[in-house]
CSV table of C-alpha atoms in Angstrom, one decimal:
chain,number,residue,atom,x,y,z
A,1,ASP,CA,-25.6,-11.7,-26.6
A,2,THR,CA,-21.9,-12.3,-27.3
A,3,ALA,CA,-21.3,-13.2,-31.0
A,4,VAL,CA,-17.9,-14.9,-30.7
A,5,SER,CA,-16.9,-15.9,-27.2
A,6,GLN,CA,-13.6,-17.3,-26.0
A,7,THR,CA,-12.6,-18.8,-22.7
A,8,PRO,CA,-10.6,-18.3,-20.7
A,9,LYS,CA,-9.8,-14.6,-21.1
A,10,TYR,CA,-6.5,-15.0,-19.3
A,11,LEU,CA,-4.3,-18.0,-19.0
A,12,VAL,CA,-1.0,-18.1,-17.0
A,13,THR,CA,0.8,-21.4,-16.9
A,14,GLN,CA,4.2,-23.0,-16.6
A,15,MET,CA,6.4,-24.2,-19.3
A,16,GLY,CA,5.7,-27.8,-20.3
A,17,ASN,CA,2.0,-27.7,-19.4
A,18,ASP,CA,-0.9,-28.5,-21.7
A,19,LYS,CA,-3.8,-26.1,-22.0
A,20,SER,CA,-6.9,-25.5,-24.1
A,21,ILE,CA,-8.8,-22.5,-25.3
A,22,LYS,CA,-12.4,-22.7,-26.3
A,23,CYS,CA,-14.4,-20.7,-28.8
A,24,GLU,CA,-18.1,-20.5,-29.7
A,25,GLN,CA,-20.0,-18.4,-32.1
A,26,ASN,CA,-23.7,-17.8,-32.4
A,27,LEU,CA,-23.7,-16.0,-35.7
A,28,GLY,CA,-24.6,-18.9,-37.9
A,29,HIS,CA,-21.2,-18.6,-39.6
A,30,ASP,CA,-19.7,-21.7,-41.3
A,31,THR,CA,-16.0,-20.9,-40.9
A,32,MET,CA,-13.9,-20.3,-37.8
A,33,TYR,CA,-10.3,-19.3,-37.4
A,34,TRP,CA,-7.5,-19.1,-34.8
A,35,TYR,CA,-5.2,-16.1,-35.0
A,36,LYS,CA,-2.1,-15.4,-32.9
A,37,GLN,CA,-1.1,-11.8,-32.1
A,38,ASP,CA,2.4,-11.3,-30.9
A,39,SER,CA,3.8,-8.5,-28.7
A,40,LYS,CA,4.4,-6.3,-31.8
A,41,LYS,CA,0.7,-6.7,-32.5
A,42,PHE,CA,1.2,-8.7,-35.7
A,43,LEU,CA,-1.8,-10.9,-36.4
A,44,LYS,CA,-1.1,-14.2,-38.0
A,45,ILE,CA,-3.6,-16.9,-39.0
A,46,MET,CA,-3.0,-20.3,-37.6
A,47,PHE,CA,-5.9,-22.5,-38.5
A,48,SER,CA,-9.3,-22.4,-40.2
A,49,TYR,CA,-12.2,-24.8,-40.2
A,50,ASN,CA,-15.2,-24.7,-42.6
A,51,ASN,CA,-18.1,-26.8,-41.5
A,52,LYS,CA,-15.9,-28.9,-39.2
A,53,GLU,CA,-13.3,-29.5,-41.9
A,54,LEU,CA,-9.8,-28.1,-41.6
A,55,ILE,CA,-9.1,-25.8,-44.6
A,56,ILE,CA,-6.2,-23.7,-43.5
A,57,ASN,CA,-3.2,-25.1,-41.5
A,58,GLU,CA,-0.4,-22.6,-41.5
A,59,THR,CA,3.1,-23.4,-40.4
A,60,VAL,CA,2.4,-24.0,-36.8
A,61,PRO,CA,4.2,-26.4,-34.4
A,62,ASN,CA,2.5,-29.8,-34.0
A,63,ARG,CA,2.0,-29.0,-30.4
A,64,PHE,CA,-0.9,-26.9,-31.5
A,65,SER,CA,-4.0,-29.0,-32.3
A,66,PRO,CA,-7.3,-27.4,-33.3
A,67,LYS,CA,-10.6,-29.3,-33.0
A,68,SER,CA,-14.1,-28.4,-34.3
A,69,PRO,CA,-16.8,-30.6,-32.9
A,70,ASP,CA,-19.4,-28.6,-34.9
A,71,LYS,CA,-19.5,-25.5,-37.0
A,72,ALA,CA,-20.3,-23.3,-34.0
A,73,HIS,CA,-17.3,-24.4,-31.9
A,74,LEU,CA,-13.5,-24.3,-32.4
A,75,ASN,CA,-11.1,-25.2,-29.7
A,76,LEU,CA,-7.3,-25.0,-29.6
A,77,HIS,CA,-5.2,-27.4,-27.5
A,78,ILE,CA,-1.6,-26.7,-26.9
A,79,ASN,CA,0.9,-29.3,-25.6
A,80,SER,CA,4.2,-28.8,-23.9
A,81,LEU,CA,3.8,-25.0,-23.7
A,82,GLU,CA,7.0,-22.9,-24.4
A,83,LEU,CA,7.9,-19.4,-23.5
A,84,GLY,CA,7.5,-18.3,-27.1
A,85,ASP,CA,3.8,-19.4,-27.1
A,86,SER,CA,3.0,-16.3,-24.9
A,87,ALA,CA,0.7,-14.2,-27.0
A,88,VAL,CA,-2.9,-13.2,-27.4
A,89,TYR,CA,-4.9,-15.8,-29.3
A,90,PHE,CA,-8.0,-14.7,-31.1
A,91,CYS,CA,-10.9,-16.8,-32.4
A,92,ALA,CA,-12.8,-15.4,-35.4
A,93,SER,CA,-15.7,-16.5,-37.6
A,94,SER,CA,-17.1,-15.6,-41.0
A,95,LEU,CA,-19.5,-16.8,-43.7
A,96,LEU,CA,-17.1,-18.2,-46.3
A,97,SER,CA,-19.3,-17.6,-49.3
A,98,ALA,CA,-20.0,-14.0,-48.3
A,99,ASN,CA,-16.3,-13.0,-48.4
A,100,TYR,CA,-16.9,-10.3,-45.9
A,101,GLY,CA,-15.5,-9.1,-42.6
A,102,TYR,CA,-14.6,-11.5,-39.8
A,103,THR,CA,-16.0,-11.2,-36.3
A,104,PHE,CA,-13.4,-11.7,-33.6
A,105,GLY,CA,-13.7,-12.9,-30.1
A,106,SER,CA,-12.3,-10.8,-27.3
A,107,GLY,CA,-9.1,-12.9,-27.2
A,108,THR,CA,-7.2,-15.1,-24.7
A,109,ARG,CA,-4.0,-13.7,-23.3
A,110,LEU,CA,-1.7,-16.7,-22.7
A,111,THR,CA,1.4,-16.1,-20.5
A,112,VAL,CA,3.9,-19.0,-20.2
A,113,VAL,CA,6.3,-18.7,-17.3
B,1,GLY,CA,1.5,-15.0,-51.7
B,2,GLN,CA,0.0,-11.5,-51.6
B,3,GLN,CA,1.3,-9.2,-48.9
B,4,VAL,CA,0.6,-5.6,-47.9
B,5,MET,CA,2.9,-3.0,-46.3
B,6,GLN,CA,1.3,-0.6,-43.9
B,7,ILE,CA,2.7,2.9,-43.2
B,8,PRO,CA,3.3,4.5,-40.9
B,9,GLN,CA,3.9,2.0,-38.2
B,10,TYR,CA,3.2,4.6,-35.5
B,11,GLN,CA,1.2,7.8,-35.7
B,12,HIS,CA,1.1,10.5,-33.0
B,13,VAL,CA,-1.8,12.9,-33.6
B,14,GLN,CA,-2.9,16.0,-31.8
B,15,GLU,CA,-6.6,16.0,-31.1
B,16,GLY,CA,-8.5,17.8,-33.8
B,17,GLU,CA,-5.9,17.1,-36.5
B,18,ASP,CA,-6.3,14.9,-39.5
B,19,PHE,CA,-4.1,11.9,-40.4
B,20,THR,CA,-3.8,9.2,-43.1
B,21,THR,CA,-2.6,5.6,-42.9
B,22,TYR,CA,-1.6,3.7,-46.1
B,23,CYS,CA,-1.7,0.1,-47.2
B,24,ASN,CA,0.5,-0.8,-50.3
B,25,SER,CA,0.9,-3.9,-52.3
B,26,SER,CA,3.1,-4.9,-55.2
B,27,THR,CA,0.3,-7.0,-56.7
B,28,THR,CA,-3.3,-6.2,-57.7
B,29,LEU,CA,-5.7,-6.9,-54.9
B,30,SER,CA,-9.2,-8.4,-55.3
B,31,ASN,CA,-10.4,-6.5,-52.3
B,32,ILE,CA,-9.2,-5.0,-49.0
B,33,GLN,CA,-10.6,-4.8,-45.6
B,34,TRP,CA,-9.9,-2.4,-42.7
B,35,TYR,CA,-10.1,-3.3,-39.0
B,36,LYS,CA,-9.7,-1.2,-35.8
B,37,GLN,CA,-8.3,-2.7,-32.6
B,38,ARG,CA,-8.6,-0.6,-29.4
B,39,PRO,CA,-5.9,-1.0,-26.8
B,40,GLY,CA,-6.6,-4.3,-24.9
B,41,GLY,CA,-9.4,-5.1,-27.4
B,42,HIS,CA,-10.0,-7.2,-30.4
B,43,PRO,CA,-10.0,-6.4,-34.1
B,44,VAL,CA,-13.3,-5.0,-35.3
B,45,PHE,CA,-14.3,-5.0,-38.9
B,46,LEU,CA,-14.7,-1.5,-40.3
B,47,ILE,CA,-15.2,-1.8,-44.1
B,48,GLN,CA,-14.4,-3.7,-47.3
B,49,LEU,CA,-13.4,-2.1,-50.5
B,50,VAL,CA,-13.8,-4.0,-53.8
B,51,LYS,CA,-14.0,-1.7,-56.8
B,52,SER,CA,-11.1,0.3,-58.4
B,53,GLY,CA,-11.1,3.9,-57.1
B,54,GLU,CA,-13.8,3.1,-54.6
B,55,VAL,CA,-14.3,5.7,-51.8
B,56,LYS,CA,-16.4,5.0,-48.7
B,57,LYS,CA,-17.1,7.2,-45.7
B,58,GLN,CA,-18.0,6.4,-42.2
B,59,LYS,CA,-18.5,9.7,-40.3
B,60,ARG,CA,-15.0,11.1,-39.9
B,61,LEU,CA,-13.3,8.1,-41.6
B,62,THR,CA,-12.7,8.0,-45.4
B,63,PHE,CA,-11.5,4.8,-47.0
B,64,GLN,CA,-10.1,4.7,-50.5
B,65,PHE,CA,-9.1,1.9,-52.9
B,66,GLY,CA,-6.5,2.9,-55.5
B,67,GLU,CA,-7.4,3.0,-59.2
B,68,ALA,CA,-4.9,0.2,-59.9
B,69,LYS,CA,-6.2,-1.8,-56.8
B,70,LYS,CA,-2.6,-1.9,-55.4
B,71,ASN,CA,-3.1,0.5,-52.5
B,72,SER,CA,-5.6,1.7,-50.0
B,73,SER,CA,-5.8,4.5,-47.5
B,74,LEU,CA,-7.7,5.4,-44.4
B,75,HIS,CA,-8.1,9.1,-43.6
B,76,ILE,CA,-9.4,10.4,-40.3
B,77,THR,CA,-10.5,14.0,-39.9
B,78,ALA,CA,-10.7,15.9,-36.7
B,79,THR,CA,-9.1,13.1,-34.6
B,80,GLN,CA,-10.7,12.4,-31.3
B,81,THR,CA,-9.4,10.5,-28.3
B,82,THR,CA,-11.8,7.7,-29.2
B,83,ASP,CA,-9.8,7.1,-32.4
B,84,VAL,CA,-6.8,5.7,-30.5
B,85,GLY,CA,-5.9,2.2,-31.4
B,86,THR,CA,-4.3,0.1,-34.1
B,87,TYR,CA,-5.7,0.2,-37.6
B,88,PHE,CA,-5.1,-2.8,-39.8
B,89,CYS,CA,-5.7,-3.4,-43.5
B,90,ALA,CA,-6.2,-7.0,-44.5
B,91,LEU,CA,-6.3,-9.0,-47.7
B,92,SER,CA,-9.1,-11.5,-48.1
B,93,TRP,CA,-8.1,-14.3,-50.5
B,94,GLY,CA,-9.3,-17.5,-48.9
B,95,LYS,CA,-7.9,-16.4,-45.6
B,96,LEU,CA,-7.6,-13.0,-44.1
B,97,GLN,CA,-4.0,-11.8,-44.1
B,98,PHE,CA,-3.3,-8.7,-42.0
B,99,GLY,CA,-0.8,-5.9,-42.5
B,100,ALA,CA,1.4,-4.9,-39.6
B,101,GLY,CA,-1.0,-2.1,-38.5
B,102,THR,CA,-0.7,1.6,-37.7
B,103,GLN,CA,-0.7,2.3,-34.0
B,104,VAL,CA,-2.4,5.6,-33.4
B,105,VAL,CA,-1.8,7.7,-30.3
B,106,VAL,CA,-4.0,10.8,-29.7
B,107,THR,CA,-2.8,13.6,-27.5
B,108,PRO,CA,-5.4,16.0,-26.1
C-alpha cells in the first residue's frame, strides 16, 4: 500500500491554465505539507496543514491555493500557470508531536509550456 | 531563521571509495535529519540526530552530530552504485528546512 500518494505524476500544461494536484496519506499522520523542488534540486516548503488547519504559509504567490478537506488529504490548486511554476511538487506527511522524519509522495512533475 | 550549508555540492566517487558530506550551521541546532533522494525519486528519511556528539550507523552509512550541535556529517564507506543520489540534511523546527544537498555520482 502506498503511504503518500500524489496524482498526477506528470502534468504538462500551457501558460495561463489552472491545474490541481492531489495528495492522500494513509499513515494516520496529522500534518501534511507541500514542497517545491526546482531544477537545482533545492527543496522549499510552501504550505503545511495540521488537522485541516493551515499552519505554515510561506511566501508563495496567491495563485497557489492549498485545500485540506480532512487530515488525510491535501490538494494544491494553481491558477494562471506561469513558466516559472515548472518544478517537481512533493507532498509529505508527518506526526507533528513526534517531531520525526517526513514521508514524501513520489512527486508531480509540472511542466508549463 | 536557522539555515544550514551543505558541502560539497557535488561529489564524484569511485566505486569502493569512502566519502563524507557535511552540514554546517552558524547557530545551535535542536536536531538534524538526513534524507536521500535517488535520481527521479523522492526524498526518503534516513535518520534523525538529537544529542550532542551523537553517532549512528546504518550499514555503510555513519551519521554524526557535532559536540556543539552546529554541524553534522554523513560518511559512506565502500561506496556502491546504489549510493548514487542526492543527500540532504534538514532542520526540523516546526517545519522541515532542507540544505541544498550533495549530489553523489558513483563511477564503477
